């Protein structure tokens, strides 16, 4: 429910969604407020390296051209994106 609103905001601000999520993903020993209103300290794993490795393997930097901008046009597939949206 929240991510479609976040995506709309990111698109209006023309921000890269991967970079935004990576920068805002909680890191070990950071505090956060849970939906119950209590503050907790995250004691989990830092996923930054895994996120970077996944983006590199996917080719995110080469494929991300901006919101609603296809990475490839031609052939039978008019749009081929680099995100989670369905193909047209």
Coordinates of N, CA and C in Angstrom, one line a residue:
X1 N 0.8 -1.2 0.0 CA 0.0 0.0 0.0 C 0.9 1.3 0.0
X2 N 2.0 1.2 0.7 CA 2.8 2.4 0.8 C 3.7 2.6 -0.4
X3 N 4.2 1.5 -1.0 CA 5.2 1.6 -2.1 C 4.6 2.3 -3.3
X4 N 3.4 2.1 -3.7 CA 2.9 2.9 -4.9 C 3.0 4.4 -4.6
X5 N 2.7 4.8 -3.4 CA 2.8 6.2 -3.1 C 4.3 6.7 -3.1
X6 N 5.2 5.8 -2.6 CA 6.6 6.2 -2.6 C 7.1 6.3 -4.1
X7 N 6.6 5.3 -4.9 CA 7.0 5.3 -6.3 C 6.5 6.6 -7.0
X8 N 5.3 7.0 -6.7 CA 4.8 8.2 -7.3 C 5.6 9.4 -6.9
X9 N 6.0 9.5 -5.6 CA 6.8 10.6 -5.2 C 8.2 10.6 -5.8
X10 N 8.8 9.4 -5.9 CA 10.1 9.3 -6.5 C 10.1 9.7 -8.0
X11 N 9.0 9.3 -8.7 CA 8.9 9.7 -10.1 C 8.7 11.2 -10.2
X12 N 7.9 11.8 -9.4 CA 7.8 13.3 -9.5 C 9.1 14.0 -9.2
X13 N 9.9 13.4 -8.3 CA 11.2 14.0 -7.9 C 12.3 13.6 -8.8
X14 N 12.0 12.6 -9.8 CA 12.9 12.1 -10.7 C 14.1 11.4 -10.0
X15 N 13.8 10.6 -8.9 CA 14.9 10.0 -8.2 C 15.0 8.5 -8.6
X16 N 16.2 8.0 -8.6 CA 16.4 6.6 -8.9 C 15.9 5.7 -7.7
X17 N 14.9 4.8 -7.9 CA 14.3 4.1 -6.8 C 15.3 3.2 -6.1
X18 N 16.3 2.6 -6.8 CA 17.3 1.7 -6.2 C 18.1 2.5 -5.2
X19 N 18.6 3.7 -5.7 CA 19.5 4.5 -4.8 C 18.7 5.0 -3.6
X20 N 17.4 5.4 -3.8 CA 16.6 5.8 -2.7 C 16.4 4.7 -1.7
X21 N 16.0 3.5 -2.1 CA 15.8 2.4 -1.2 C 17.1 2.0 -0.5
X22 N 18.2 2.0 -1.2 CA 19.5 1.6 -0.6 C 19.8 2.6 0.5
X23 N 19.7 3.9 0.2 CA 20.0 4.9 1.2 C 19.1 4.9 2.4
X24 N 17.9 4.5 2.2 CA 16.9 4.5 3.3 C 16.7 3.2 4.0
X25 N 17.4 2.1 3.5 CA 17.2 0.8 4.2 C 18.0 0.9 5.5
X26 N 17.4 0.4 6.5 CA 18.0 0.5 7.9 C 19.3 -0.3 7.9
X27 N 20.2 0.2 8.7 CA 21.5 -0.4 8.8 C 21.6 -0.9 10.3
X28 N 22.6 -1.8 10.5 CA 22.8 -2.3 11.9 C 23.0 -1.2 12.9
X29 N 22.4 -1.3 14.1 CA 22.6 -0.4 15.2 C 21.8 1.0 15.0
X30 N 21.0 1.1 13.9 CA 20.2 2.3 13.7 C 18.9 2.1 14.4
X31 N 18.3 3.1 15.0 CA 17.0 3.1 15.6 C 15.9 3.4 14.6
X32 N 14.8 2.8 14.9 CA 13.6 3.0 14.0 C 12.4 2.9 14.9
X33 N 11.3 3.6 14.5 CA 10.1 3.6 15.2 C 9.1 2.6 14.4
X34 N 8.7 1.6 15.1 CA 7.8 0.6 14.6 C 6.4 1.1 14.6
X35 N 5.5 0.5 13.9 CA 4.1 0.9 13.8 C 3.4 1.0 15.1
X36 N 3.9 0.3 16.1 CA 3.3 0.4 17.4 C 3.7 1.6 18.2
X37 N 4.6 2.4 17.6 CA 5.0 3.7 18.2 C 6.3 3.5 19.1
X38 N 6.8 2.3 19.3 CA 8.0 2.1 20.1 C 9.2 2.2 19.2
X39 N 10.3 2.6 19.8 CA 11.6 2.7 19.2 C 12.4 1.4 19.4
X40 N 13.0 0.9 18.3 CA 13.8 -0.3 18.4 C 15.1 0.0 17.7
X41 N 16.1 -0.8 18.1 CA 17.4 -0.8 17.4 C 17.6 -2.0 16.6
X42 N 17.9 -1.8 15.3 CA 18.1 -2.9 14.4 C 19.4 -3.6 14.6
X43 N 19.3 -4.9 14.9 CA 20.5 -5.7 15.2 C 20.7 -6.7 14.1
X44 N 20.2 -6.5 12.9 CA 20.3 -7.4 11.8 C 21.6 -7.2 10.9
X45 N 21.4 -7.6 9.7 CA 22.5 -7.6 8.8 C 22.5 -6.3 7.9
X46 N 23.6 -5.8 7.5 CA 23.7 -4.7 6.6 C 23.6 -5.3 5.2
X47 N 22.6 -5.0 4.5 CA 22.3 -5.6 3.2 C 22.9 -4.7 2.0
X48 N 23.6 -3.7 2.3 CA 24.1 -2.7 1.3 C 24.9 -3.5 0.2
X49 N 25.9 -4.3 0.7 CA 26.7 -5.0 -0.3 C 25.9 -6.0 -1.2
X50 N 24.9 -6.6 -0.6 CA 24.1 -7.6 -1.4 C 23.2 -6.8 -2.4
X51 N 22.7 -5.6 -1.9 CA 21.9 -4.8 -2.9 C 22.8 -4.3 -4.0
X52 N 24.0 -3.9 -3.7 CA 24.9 -3.4 -4.8 C 25.3 -4.6 -5.7
X53 N 25.5 -5.8 -5.2 CA 25.9 -6.9 -6.0 C 24.7 -7.3 -6.9
X54 N 23.5 -7.3 -6.4 CA 22.3 -7.6 -7.2 C 22.1 -6.6 -8.3
X55 N 22.3 -5.3 -7.9 CA 22.1 -4.2 -9.0 C 23.2 -4.4 -10.0
X56 N 24.4 -4.7 -9.7 CA 25.5 -4.9 -10.6 C 25.2 -6.1 -11.6
X57 N 24.7 -7.2 -11.0 CA 24.4 -8.4 -11.8 C 23.3 -8.1 -12.7
X58 N 22.3 -7.3 -12.3 CA 21.2 -7.0 -13.1 C 21.5 -6.0 -14.2
X59 N 22.6 -5.2 -13.9 CA 23.0 -4.1 -14.8 C 22.1 -2.8 -14.6
X60 N 21.8 -2.6 -13.3 CA 20.9 -1.4 -13.0 C 21.4 -0.1 -13.6
X61 N 22.7 0.2 -13.4 CA 23.2 1.5 -13.8 C 23.1 1.7 -15.3
X62 N 23.3 0.6 -16.1 CA 23.1 0.7 -17.5 C 21.7 0.7 -18.0
X63 N 20.8 0.0 -17.2 CA 19.4 -0.1 -17.6 C 18.5 1.0 -17.2
X64 N 18.8 1.6 -16.0 CA 18.0 2.7 -15.5 C 18.2 3.9 -16.3
X65 N 17.1 4.3 -17.0 CA 17.1 5.5 -17.8 C 16.2 6.6 -17.3
X66 N 15.5 6.3 -16.2 CA 14.6 7.3 -15.7 C 13.2 6.7 -15.7
X67 N 12.3 7.4 -15.0 CA 10.9 6.9 -14.9 C 10.2 7.0 -16.3
X68 N 9.5 5.9 -16.6 CA 8.7 5.8 -17.9 C 9.6 5.9 -19.1
X69 N 10.9 5.7 -19.0 CA 11.8 5.7 -20.1 C 12.3 4.2 -20.4
X70 N 11.9 3.7 -21.5 CA 12.3 2.3 -21.8 C 13.8 2.1 -22.0
X71 N 14.3 1.0 -21.7 CA 15.8 0.7 -21.9 C 16.0 0.2 -23.3
X72 N 14.9 -0.3 -23.9 CA 15.1 -0.8 -25.3 C 13.7 -0.7 -26.0
X73 N 13.8 -0.2 -27.2 CA 12.6 -0.1 -28.0 C 12.9 -0.7 -29.4
X74 N 12.0 -1.6 -29.8 CA 12.2 -2.3 -31.1 C 11.7 -3.7 -31.1
X75 N 11.7 -4.3 -32.2 CA 11.2 -5.7 -32.3 C 9.8 -5.9 -31.9
X76 N 9.4 -7.0 -31.4 CA 8.0 -7.3 -31.0 C 7.7 -6.7 -29.6
X77 N 8.6 -6.4 -28.8 CA 8.4 -5.9 -27.5 C 8.6 -4.4 -27.5
X78 N 7.5 -3.6 -27.5 CA 7.7 -2.2 -27.5 C 8.4 -1.6 -26.3
X79 N 8.2 -2.2 -25.2 CA 8.8 -1.7 -23.9 C 9.6 -2.8 -23.2
X80 N 10.8 -2.5 -22.8 CA 11.4 -3.5 -21.9 C 12.0 -2.7 -20.8
X81 N 11.5 -2.8 -19.6 CA 11.9 -2.0 -18.5 C 13.0 -2.6 -17.6
X82 N 13.4 -1.8 -16.7 CA 14.4 -2.3 -15.7 C 13.9 -2.2 -14.3
X83 N 12.6 -2.5 -14.2 CA 12.0 -2.5 -12.8 C 11.0 -3.6 -12.6
X84 N 10.1 -3.4 -11.8 CA 9.1 -4.4 -11.5 C 7.8 -4.3 -12.2
X85 N 7.7 -3.3 -13.1 CA 6.5 -3.1 -13.8 C 6.3 -4.1 -14.9
X86 N 5.1 -4.4 -15.3 CA 4.9 -5.4 -16.3 C 5.2 -4.8 -17.7
X87 N 5.4 -5.7 -18.6 CA 5.7 -5.3 -20.0 C 4.4 -4.9 -20.7
X88 N 4.4 -4.0 -21.6 CA 3.2 -3.6 -22.4 C 3.1 -4.5 -23.6

